[in-house]
Coordinates of C-alpha atoms in Angstrom, one line a residue:
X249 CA -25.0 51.8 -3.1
X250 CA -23.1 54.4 -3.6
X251 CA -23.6 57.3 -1.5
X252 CA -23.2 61.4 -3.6
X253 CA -23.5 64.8 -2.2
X254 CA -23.3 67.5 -4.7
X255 CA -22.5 71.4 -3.3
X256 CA -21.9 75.0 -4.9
X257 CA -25.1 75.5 -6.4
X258 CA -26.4 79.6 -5.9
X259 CA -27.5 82.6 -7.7
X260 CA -25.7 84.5 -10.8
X261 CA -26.3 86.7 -13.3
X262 CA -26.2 85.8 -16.8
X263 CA -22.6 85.4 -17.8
X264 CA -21.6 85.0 -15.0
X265 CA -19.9 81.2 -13.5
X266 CA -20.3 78.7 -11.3
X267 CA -18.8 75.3 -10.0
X268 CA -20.7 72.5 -9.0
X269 CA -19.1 69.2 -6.8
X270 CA -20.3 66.0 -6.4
X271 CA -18.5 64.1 -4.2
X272 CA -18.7 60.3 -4.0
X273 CA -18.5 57.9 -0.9
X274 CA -16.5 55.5 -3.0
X275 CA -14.1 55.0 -5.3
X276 CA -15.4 56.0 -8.5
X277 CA -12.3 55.2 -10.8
X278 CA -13.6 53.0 -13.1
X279 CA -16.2 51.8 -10.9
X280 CA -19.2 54.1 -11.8
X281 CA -20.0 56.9 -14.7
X282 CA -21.2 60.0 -12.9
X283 CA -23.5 62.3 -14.4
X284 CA -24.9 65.9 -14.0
X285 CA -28.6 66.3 -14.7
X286 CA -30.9 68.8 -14.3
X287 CA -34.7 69.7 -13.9
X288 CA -36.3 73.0 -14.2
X289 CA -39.8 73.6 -13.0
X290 CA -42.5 71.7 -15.2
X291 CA -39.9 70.4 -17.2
X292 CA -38.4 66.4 -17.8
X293 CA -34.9 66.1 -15.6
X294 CA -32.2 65.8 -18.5
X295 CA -28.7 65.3 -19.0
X296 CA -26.0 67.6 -18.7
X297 CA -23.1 66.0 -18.5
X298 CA -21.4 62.9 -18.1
X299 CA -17.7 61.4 -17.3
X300 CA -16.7 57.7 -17.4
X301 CA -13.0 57.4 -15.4
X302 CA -11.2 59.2 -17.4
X303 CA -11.3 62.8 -18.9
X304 CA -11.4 61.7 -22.2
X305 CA -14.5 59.9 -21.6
X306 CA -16.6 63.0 -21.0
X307 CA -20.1 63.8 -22.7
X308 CA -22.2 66.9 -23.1
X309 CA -25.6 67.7 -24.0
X310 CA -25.8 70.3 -27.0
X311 CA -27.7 72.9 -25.1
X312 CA -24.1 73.1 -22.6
X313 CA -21.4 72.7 -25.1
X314 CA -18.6 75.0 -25.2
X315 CA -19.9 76.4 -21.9
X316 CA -19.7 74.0 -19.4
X317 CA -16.7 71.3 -18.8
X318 CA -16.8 68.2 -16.1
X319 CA -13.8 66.9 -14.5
X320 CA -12.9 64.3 -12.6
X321 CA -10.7 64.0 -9.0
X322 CA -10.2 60.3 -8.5
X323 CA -8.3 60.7 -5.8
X324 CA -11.3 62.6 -4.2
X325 CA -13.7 60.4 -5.6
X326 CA -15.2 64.0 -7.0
X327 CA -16.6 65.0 -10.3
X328 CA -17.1 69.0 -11.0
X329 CA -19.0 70.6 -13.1
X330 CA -17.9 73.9 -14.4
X331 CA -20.3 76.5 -16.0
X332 CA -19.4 79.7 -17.7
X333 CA -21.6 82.1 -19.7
X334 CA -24.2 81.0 -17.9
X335 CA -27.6 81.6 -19.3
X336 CA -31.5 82.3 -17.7
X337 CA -32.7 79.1 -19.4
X338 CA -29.5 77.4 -17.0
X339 CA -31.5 77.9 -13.8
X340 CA -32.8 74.4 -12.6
X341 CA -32.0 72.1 -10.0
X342 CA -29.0 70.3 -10.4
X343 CA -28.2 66.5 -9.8
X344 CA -25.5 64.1 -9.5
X345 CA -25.9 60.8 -10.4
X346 CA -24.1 57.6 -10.5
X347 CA -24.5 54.6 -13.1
X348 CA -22.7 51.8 -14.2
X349 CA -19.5 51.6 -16.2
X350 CA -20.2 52.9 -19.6
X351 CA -19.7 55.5 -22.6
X352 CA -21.2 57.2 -25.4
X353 CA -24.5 58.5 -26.0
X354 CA -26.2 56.7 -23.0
X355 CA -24.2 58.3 -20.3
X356 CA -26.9 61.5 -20.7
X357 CA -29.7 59.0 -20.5
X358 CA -31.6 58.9 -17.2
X359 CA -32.8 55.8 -16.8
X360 CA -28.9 54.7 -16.9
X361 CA -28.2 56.2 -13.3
X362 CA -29.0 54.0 -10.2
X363 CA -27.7 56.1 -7.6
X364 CA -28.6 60.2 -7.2
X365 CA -27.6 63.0 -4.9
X366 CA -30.0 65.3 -2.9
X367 CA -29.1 68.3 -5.9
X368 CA -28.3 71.7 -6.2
X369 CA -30.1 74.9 -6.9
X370 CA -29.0 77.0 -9.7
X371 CA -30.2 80.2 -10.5
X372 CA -29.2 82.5 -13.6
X373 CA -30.8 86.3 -13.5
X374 CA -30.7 88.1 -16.9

C-alpha cells in the first residue's frame, strides 16, 4: 500500500496563500489518483481536489475553484496543492489520499481512496 506524507500545512490570514505537498512512496504516474480532502471540526471530510496522471486530469470541488490548483511531479512522485485567497471557512485539516486509476466526478468521492496520509493543519484568520 502505498505509503503518503503530506507537509506545509500552517496559519494565514485571509487572502493570504499556501502550498500543500503530498509526497508518495511510489510511483504514482498512472498508477494511482491522488486526492486532497479536508475535515473541519464537526463537519463530514470532503473533497478538494483531485489529479489522475496527468494535469489535464485534475478535478475541483466548487467551494475551491478558481482559488486553488493541484499539480503533479511524477518524477517526485508529489502532488501539490496550491491555495490562494484563502478564506476563514478554508481552515480544516488537510489530507492526502491515494485511490485507484480513475477520472471524473468520483475522484472527490471519499469512499474511492484506499490509502491516506497523517494530514495537515490549515488555519485561515479573518
Amino acid at each position: 500500500q502505498v505509503q503518503l506524507v503530506e507537509s506545509g500545512g500552517g496559519s494565514v490570514q485571509a487572502g493570504g496563500s499556501l502550498r500543500l505537498s503530498c509526497a508518495a512512496s511510489e510511483s504514482i504516474y498512472r498508477q494511482y489518483c491522488l486526492g486532497w480532502f479536508r475535515q473541519a471540526p464537526g463537519k463530514e471530510r470532503e473533497g478538494v481536489a483531485a489529479i489522475y496522471s496527468e494535469p489535464y486530469n485534475a478535478y475541483y470541488a466548487d467551494s475551491v475553484k478558481g482559488r486553488f490548483t493541484i499539480l503533479i511531479d511524477n518524477a517526485k512522485n508529489t502532488v501539490y496543492l496550491e491555495m490562494n485567497s484563502l478564506k476563514p471557512e478554508d481552515t480544516a485539516m488537510y489530507y492526502c489520499a491515494a485511490g485507484p486509476p480513475m477520472t471524473g466526478s468520483q475522484t472527490l468521492a471519499r469512499a474511492r481512496y484506499n490509502s491516506w496520509g497523517q494530514g495537515t493543519q490549515v488555519t485561515v484568520s479573518s
